[in-house]
GROMACS .gro file of C-alpha atoms in nm:
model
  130
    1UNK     CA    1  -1.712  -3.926   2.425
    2UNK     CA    2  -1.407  -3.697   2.469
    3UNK     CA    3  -1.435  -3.342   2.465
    4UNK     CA    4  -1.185  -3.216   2.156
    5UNK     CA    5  -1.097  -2.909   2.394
    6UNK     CA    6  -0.907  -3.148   2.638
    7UNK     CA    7  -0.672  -3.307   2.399
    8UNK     CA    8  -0.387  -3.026   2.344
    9UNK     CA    9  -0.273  -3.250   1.988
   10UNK     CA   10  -0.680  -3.165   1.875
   11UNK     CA   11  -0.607  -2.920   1.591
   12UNK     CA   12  -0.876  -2.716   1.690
   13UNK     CA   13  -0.672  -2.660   2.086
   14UNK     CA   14  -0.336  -2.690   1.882
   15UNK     CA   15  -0.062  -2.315   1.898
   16UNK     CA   16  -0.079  -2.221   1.515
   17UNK     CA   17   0.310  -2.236   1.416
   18UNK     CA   18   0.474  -1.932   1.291
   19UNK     CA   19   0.700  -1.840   1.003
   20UNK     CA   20   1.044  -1.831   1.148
   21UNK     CA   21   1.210  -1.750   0.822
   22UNK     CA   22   1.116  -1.481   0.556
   23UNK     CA   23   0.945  -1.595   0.260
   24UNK     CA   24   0.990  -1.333  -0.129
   25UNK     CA   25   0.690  -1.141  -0.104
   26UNK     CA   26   0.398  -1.226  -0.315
   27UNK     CA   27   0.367  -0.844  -0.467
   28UNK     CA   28   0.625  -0.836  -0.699
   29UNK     CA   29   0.667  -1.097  -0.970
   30UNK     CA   30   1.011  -1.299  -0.983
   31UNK     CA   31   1.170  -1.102  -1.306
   32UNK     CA   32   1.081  -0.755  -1.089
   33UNK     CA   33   1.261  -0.930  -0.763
   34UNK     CA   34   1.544  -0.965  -1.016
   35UNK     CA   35   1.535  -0.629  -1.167
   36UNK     CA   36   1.541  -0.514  -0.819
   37UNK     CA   37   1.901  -0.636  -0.716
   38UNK     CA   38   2.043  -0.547  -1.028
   39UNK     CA   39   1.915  -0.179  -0.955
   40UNK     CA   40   2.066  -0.177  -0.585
   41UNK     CA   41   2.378  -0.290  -0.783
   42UNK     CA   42   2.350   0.011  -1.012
   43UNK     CA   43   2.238   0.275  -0.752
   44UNK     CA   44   2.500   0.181  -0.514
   45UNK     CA   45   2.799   0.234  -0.743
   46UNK     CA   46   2.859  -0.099  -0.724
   47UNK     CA   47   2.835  -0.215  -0.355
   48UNK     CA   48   2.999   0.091  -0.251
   49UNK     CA   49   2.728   0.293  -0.109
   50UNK     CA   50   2.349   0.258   0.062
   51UNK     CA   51   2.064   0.292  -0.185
   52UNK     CA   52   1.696   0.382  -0.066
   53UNK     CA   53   1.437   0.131  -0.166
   54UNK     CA   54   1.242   0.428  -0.317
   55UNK     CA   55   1.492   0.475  -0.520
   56UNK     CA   56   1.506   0.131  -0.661
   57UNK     CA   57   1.093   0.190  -0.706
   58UNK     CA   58   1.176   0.435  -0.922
   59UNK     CA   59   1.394   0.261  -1.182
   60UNK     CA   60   1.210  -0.083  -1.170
   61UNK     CA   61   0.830   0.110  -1.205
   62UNK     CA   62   0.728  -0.083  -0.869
   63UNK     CA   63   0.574   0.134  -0.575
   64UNK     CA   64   0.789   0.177  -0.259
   65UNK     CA   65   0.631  -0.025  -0.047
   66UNK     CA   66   0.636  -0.334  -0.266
   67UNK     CA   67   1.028  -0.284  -0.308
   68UNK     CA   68   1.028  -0.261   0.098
   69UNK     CA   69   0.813  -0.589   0.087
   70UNK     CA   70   1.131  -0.771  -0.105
   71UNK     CA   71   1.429  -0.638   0.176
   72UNK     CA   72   1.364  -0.867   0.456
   73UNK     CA   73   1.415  -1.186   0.216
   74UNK     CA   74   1.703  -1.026   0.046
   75UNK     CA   75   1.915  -0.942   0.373
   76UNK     CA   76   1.780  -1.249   0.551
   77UNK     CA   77   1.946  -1.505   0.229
   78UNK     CA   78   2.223  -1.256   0.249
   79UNK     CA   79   2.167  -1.086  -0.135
   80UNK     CA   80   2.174  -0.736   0.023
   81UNK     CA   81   2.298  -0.606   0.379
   82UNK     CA   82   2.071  -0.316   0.592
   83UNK     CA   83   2.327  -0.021   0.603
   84UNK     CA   84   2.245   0.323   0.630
   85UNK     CA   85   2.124   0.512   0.462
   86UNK     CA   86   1.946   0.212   0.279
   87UNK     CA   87   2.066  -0.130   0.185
   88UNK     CA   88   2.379  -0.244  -0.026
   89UNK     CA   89   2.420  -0.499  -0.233
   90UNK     CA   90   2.679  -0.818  -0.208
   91UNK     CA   91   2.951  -0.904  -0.420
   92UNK     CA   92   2.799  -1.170  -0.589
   93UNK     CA   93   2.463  -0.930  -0.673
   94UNK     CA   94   2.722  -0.635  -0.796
   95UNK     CA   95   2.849  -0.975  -1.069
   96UNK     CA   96   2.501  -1.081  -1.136
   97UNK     CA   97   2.443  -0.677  -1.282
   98UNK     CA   98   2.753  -0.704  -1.467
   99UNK     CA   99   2.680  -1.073  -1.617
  100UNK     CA  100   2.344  -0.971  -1.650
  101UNK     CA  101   2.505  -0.685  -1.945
  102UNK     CA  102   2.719  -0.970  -2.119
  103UNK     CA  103   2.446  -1.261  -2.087
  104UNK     CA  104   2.090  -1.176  -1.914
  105UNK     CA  105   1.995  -1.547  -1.937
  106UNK     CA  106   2.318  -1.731  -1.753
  107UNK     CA  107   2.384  -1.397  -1.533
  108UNK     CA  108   2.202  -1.592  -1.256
  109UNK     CA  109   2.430  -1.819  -1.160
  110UNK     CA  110   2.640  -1.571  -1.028
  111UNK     CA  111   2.329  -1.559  -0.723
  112UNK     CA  112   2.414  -1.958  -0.740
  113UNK     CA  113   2.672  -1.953  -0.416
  114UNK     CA  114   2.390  -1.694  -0.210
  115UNK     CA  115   2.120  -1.968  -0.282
  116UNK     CA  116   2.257  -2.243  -0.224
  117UNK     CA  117   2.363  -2.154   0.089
  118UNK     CA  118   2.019  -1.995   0.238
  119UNK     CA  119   1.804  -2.180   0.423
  120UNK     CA  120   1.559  -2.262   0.157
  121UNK     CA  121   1.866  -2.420  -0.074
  122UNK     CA  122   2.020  -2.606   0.170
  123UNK     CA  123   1.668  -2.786   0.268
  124UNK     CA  124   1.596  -2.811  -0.145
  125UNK     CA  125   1.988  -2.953  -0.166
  126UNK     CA  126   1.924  -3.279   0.092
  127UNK     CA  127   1.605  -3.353  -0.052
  128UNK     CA  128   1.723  -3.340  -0.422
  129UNK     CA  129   2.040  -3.559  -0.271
  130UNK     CA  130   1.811  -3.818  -0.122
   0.00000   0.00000   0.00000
């Protein structure tokens, strides 16, 4: 009988993968991730200046560290750039606030062209083309 512990492919002697790519954090429900980037819209006169994420804490009624639990997924799909003295908002998250005032239920698609081209839409794209 083999010994599991010599076998590298044994899941038991296998590396344990890691993430390579940030997931939204579990914290915050989806309509407070939303409210979140419409508030770095607002706060940074419209993609114009940095915003603090305890700022954004403040208007959304979510503590600070949840809204700093939401950054690294925003910057890595590209919805928000790390400047200082905080992090600004994209174009396209500056047109989702202003949709959001005509239309709060289409206002969305203006995030359309950010998620379809992060990682997580363009692996959700071939498999709903296949």
């Amino acid at each position: 009988m083999s010994n599991p512990a010599d076998n590298p492919s044994h899941p038991a002697t296998a590396p344990k993968s890691r993430l390579t790519k940030k997931l939204p954090t579990f914290r915050v429900g989806f309509s407070k991730q939303l409210d979140a980037l419409r508030a770095y819209a607002v706060l940074s006169d419209n993609g114009t200046k940095g915003v603090h994420y305890t700022k954004v804490g403040e208007i959304i009624k979510v503590h600070e560290a949840n809204v700093s639990s939401m950054n690294p997924f925003f910057v890595e799909i590209g919805l928000v750039e790390k400047k200082d003295p905080g992090y600004v908002p994209v174009a396209d998250v500056v047109e989702y606030n202003r949709a959001y005032g005509w239309n709060a239920e289409t206002a969305a698609r203006k995030l359309a062209p950010i998620i379809n081209n992060s990682w997580f839409g363009l692996a959700l794209s071939h498999r709903l083309q296949f």
